[in-house]
């Protein structure tokens, strides 16, 4: 393959395979209703539904502590009589690759809603591959408990981590395209015989 084509594909590949940032929600200094977490230059703003619940994080789990004795404080559940909802707001456009869920039992139910990427996606235990759903900057996204809103210590799940990648700015892609085009043009001119550049004689 020609060297300039290799350079072009390397540039495209570098934009497509941007480094993933793993936003680990466990073991954070929480106990507040909102929190901002930054990893590898990507910031996510976390907020509880209605602001009445506290975000809770420990070594094993991340969840919400809603008012009421029936709530499991370090899981997302409906033990207080209403569904807990975690709001996510990113500071830039990102691909959401996956969400790691744990303690998700057979009677649990939850969804993730990425506002700019269509309908809600059902969650399950383990790694939930979202295939790079696009979350737009400043668009609210939600992880929601959709199971029974009853007090039960066996209900609820932990949101362990969210893996995202930055979406390249259009200006970066444009600069890469211009640079590749100039390189191709320069190579073409350098390969042209010098006689081709002289006016024809009669």
Coordinates of C-alpha atoms in Angstrom, one line a residue:
X1 CA 0.0 0.0 0.0
X2 CA 1.2 3.5 -0.8
X3 CA 2.8 5.4 2.2
X4 CA 0.3 8.3 1.9
X5 CA -2.7 5.9 2.1
X6 CA -1.2 4.3 5.1
X7 CA -0.9 7.7 6.8
X8 CA -4.5 8.5 5.9
X9 CA -5.8 5.3 7.4
X10 CA -3.7 5.7 10.5
X11 CA -5.2 9.2 11.0
X12 CA -8.8 7.9 10.6
X13 CA -8.1 5.0 12.9
X14 CA -6.7 7.3 15.6
X15 CA -9.9 9.3 15.6
X16 CA -12.1 6.2 15.6
X17 CA -10.2 4.5 18.4
X18 CA -9.9 7.3 20.9
X19 CA -8.8 6.2 24.4
X20 CA -11.7 5.0 26.6
X21 CA -12.3 6.6 30.0
X22 CA -13.6 4.3 32.7
X23 CA -15.7 6.4 35.1
X24 CA -15.6 4.2 38.2
X25 CA -18.4 5.3 40.6
X26 CA -17.3 3.1 43.5
X27 CA -15.3 4.2 46.5
X28 CA -16.0 8.0 45.9
X29 CA -16.3 10.6 48.7
X30 CA -20.1 11.0 48.3
X31 CA -23.1 11.5 50.6
X32 CA -24.3 14.4 48.5
X33 CA -27.1 14.8 46.0
X34 CA -24.8 15.8 43.1
X35 CA -21.2 15.1 42.2
X36 CA -18.8 15.7 39.3
X37 CA -16.3 13.1 38.4
X38 CA -13.5 13.7 35.8
X39 CA -11.4 11.0 34.2
X40 CA -9.0 11.5 31.3
X41 CA -10.4 14.9 30.5
X42 CA -14.1 13.8 30.5
X43 CA -16.4 15.1 33.2
X44 CA -19.7 13.6 34.1
X45 CA -22.1 15.4 36.5
X46 CA -24.1 12.9 38.6
X47 CA -27.4 13.9 40.2
X48 CA -30.1 12.2 42.2
X49 CA -33.8 12.2 41.1
X50 CA -35.4 15.3 42.4
X51 CA -32.4 16.1 44.5
X52 CA -33.9 14.4 47.6
X53 CA -31.7 11.3 47.5
X54 CA -28.1 11.1 48.4
X55 CA -25.5 9.5 46.2
X56 CA -23.8 6.7 48.1
X57 CA -20.5 5.0 47.1
X58 CA -18.4 2.4 48.9
X59 CA -15.8 -0.2 47.9
X60 CA -18.3 -2.5 46.3
X61 CA -21.2 -0.4 45.1
X62 CA -22.7 2.8 43.9
X63 CA -26.4 3.7 44.5
X64 CA -28.7 6.2 46.1
X65 CA -30.1 6.7 49.6
X66 CA -33.6 8.0 49.4
X67 CA -35.6 9.1 52.4
X68 CA -37.4 6.2 54.0
X69 CA -36.5 3.2 56.2
X70 CA -37.0 0.7 53.4
X71 CA -34.4 1.9 51.0
X72 CA -31.1 0.0 50.4
X73 CA -28.7 2.9 50.6
X74 CA -25.9 1.8 48.3
X75 CA -28.0 0.4 45.5
X76 CA -30.4 1.8 42.9
X77 CA -33.9 0.5 43.9
X78 CA -37.4 1.5 44.8
X79 CA -37.4 0.7 48.5
X80 CA -38.6 4.2 49.5
X81 CA -41.8 3.7 47.5
X82 CA -40.6 5.5 44.4
X83 CA -38.2 4.6 41.7
X84 CA -34.7 6.0 42.1
X85 CA -33.2 7.7 39.0
X86 CA -29.6 8.7 38.5
X87 CA -29.0 11.7 36.1
X88 CA -25.9 11.8 34.0
X89 CA -24.7 15.0 32.2
X90 CA -21.4 15.0 30.2
X91 CA -19.3 18.0 29.6
X92 CA -18.6 17.0 26.0
X93 CA -20.0 14.7 23.3
X94 CA -19.1 11.1 24.1
X95 CA -19.6 7.6 22.9
X96 CA -21.1 5.5 25.7
X97 CA -19.5 2.1 25.2
X98 CA -20.7 0.1 28.2
X99 CA -22.1 0.2 31.8
X100 CA -20.9 -2.3 34.4
X101 CA -23.8 -3.4 36.7
X102 CA -23.5 -5.7 39.8
X103 CA -25.8 -7.2 42.4
X104 CA -28.5 -7.4 39.7
X105 CA -30.8 -10.2 40.8
X106 CA -33.6 -12.1 39.0
X107 CA -36.3 -9.7 40.3
X108 CA -34.4 -6.5 39.5
X109 CA -35.1 -4.3 36.6
X110 CA -33.5 -1.1 35.2
X111 CA -32.9 0.9 32.1
X112 CA -30.4 3.4 30.7
X113 CA -31.7 6.3 28.6
X114 CA -29.2 8.2 26.4
X115 CA -31.3 11.1 25.3
X116 CA -29.9 11.6 21.8
X117 CA -29.7 7.9 21.0
X118 CA -33.3 6.6 21.0
X119 CA -35.3 4.5 23.4
X120 CA -34.2 3.2 26.8
X121 CA -32.0 0.1 27.0
X122 CA -32.7 -2.6 29.5
X123 CA -29.9 -3.4 31.9
X124 CA -28.6 -6.7 33.3
X125 CA -25.9 -8.0 35.6
X126 CA -22.3 -7.6 34.3
X127 CA -21.0 -5.5 31.4
X128 CA -23.9 -4.0 29.4
X129 CA -22.4 -3.3 25.9
X130 CA -24.1 -0.2 24.5
X131 CA -22.2 -0.2 21.2
X132 CA -21.0 3.4 21.4
X133 CA -24.4 5.2 21.9
X134 CA -23.9 9.0 21.4
X135 CA -24.5 11.2 24.5
X136 CA -24.5 14.8 23.5
X137 CA -22.9 17.5 25.7
X138 CA -25.4 19.0 28.1
X139 CA -28.1 16.5 27.3
X140 CA -29.5 14.7 30.3
X141 CA -29.2 10.9 30.4
X142 CA -30.7 8.6 33.0
X143 CA -30.2 5.2 34.7
X144 CA -33.6 4.3 36.2
X145 CA -34.9 1.6 38.6
X146 CA -37.9 0.1 36.8
X147 CA -38.6 -2.8 39.2
X148 CA -41.1 -3.0 42.0
X149 CA -41.2 0.0 44.3
X150 CA -41.3 -1.9 47.6
X151 CA -39.1 -2.3 50.6
X152 CA -37.1 -5.5 50.0
X153 CA -33.4 -6.0 50.8
X154 CA -33.0 -8.4 47.9
X155 CA -34.0 -5.8 45.4
X156 CA -31.6 -3.2 43.8
X157 CA -28.5 -3.0 41.8
X158 CA -25.1 -1.2 41.8
X159 CA -23.9 1.0 39.0
X160 CA -20.2 0.2 39.1
X161 CA -18.7 2.1 36.2
X162 CA -19.4 3.7 32.8
X163 CA -17.0 3.5 29.9
X164 CA -17.0 6.3 27.4
X165 CA -14.9 7.7 24.6
X166 CA -14.6 11.4 23.4
X167 CA -16.1 12.2 20.0
X168 CA -13.6 14.2 17.9
X169 CA -14.6 17.8 17.3
X170 CA -15.5 18.4 13.6
X171 CA -12.6 20.9 13.3
X172 CA -10.1 18.1 14.2
X173 CA -11.6 15.8 11.5
X174 CA -11.5 18.7 9.0
X175 CA -7.8 19.5 9.8
X176 CA -6.9 15.8 9.3
X177 CA -8.7 15.7 5.9
X178 CA -7.0 18.9 4.8
X179 CA -3.6 17.6 5.8
X180 CA -4.1 14.4 4.0
X181 CA -5.3 16.2 0.9
X182 CA -2.3 18.4 0.8
X183 CA 0.0 15.4 1.3
X184 CA -1.7 13.7 -1.7
X185 CA -1.4 16.8 -3.9
X186 CA 2.3 17.3 -3.0
X187 CA 3.0 13.7 -3.9
X188 CA 1.2 14.0 -7.1
X189 CA 3.1 17.1 -8.1
X190 CA 6.4 15.6 -7.2
X191 CA 5.7 12.5 -9.4
X192 CA 4.7 14.6 -12.4
X193 CA 7.4 14.8 -15.1
X194 CA 8.8 18.3 -15.3
X195 CA 7.9 18.4 -19.0
X196 CA 4.3 18.3 -18.0
X197 CA 4.7 21.6 -16.3
X198 CA 6.1 23.4 -19.4
X199 CA 3.9 25.0 -22.0
X200 CA 3.5 23.1 -25.2
X201 CA 5.6 24.3 -28.2
X202 CA 4.4 24.5 -31.7

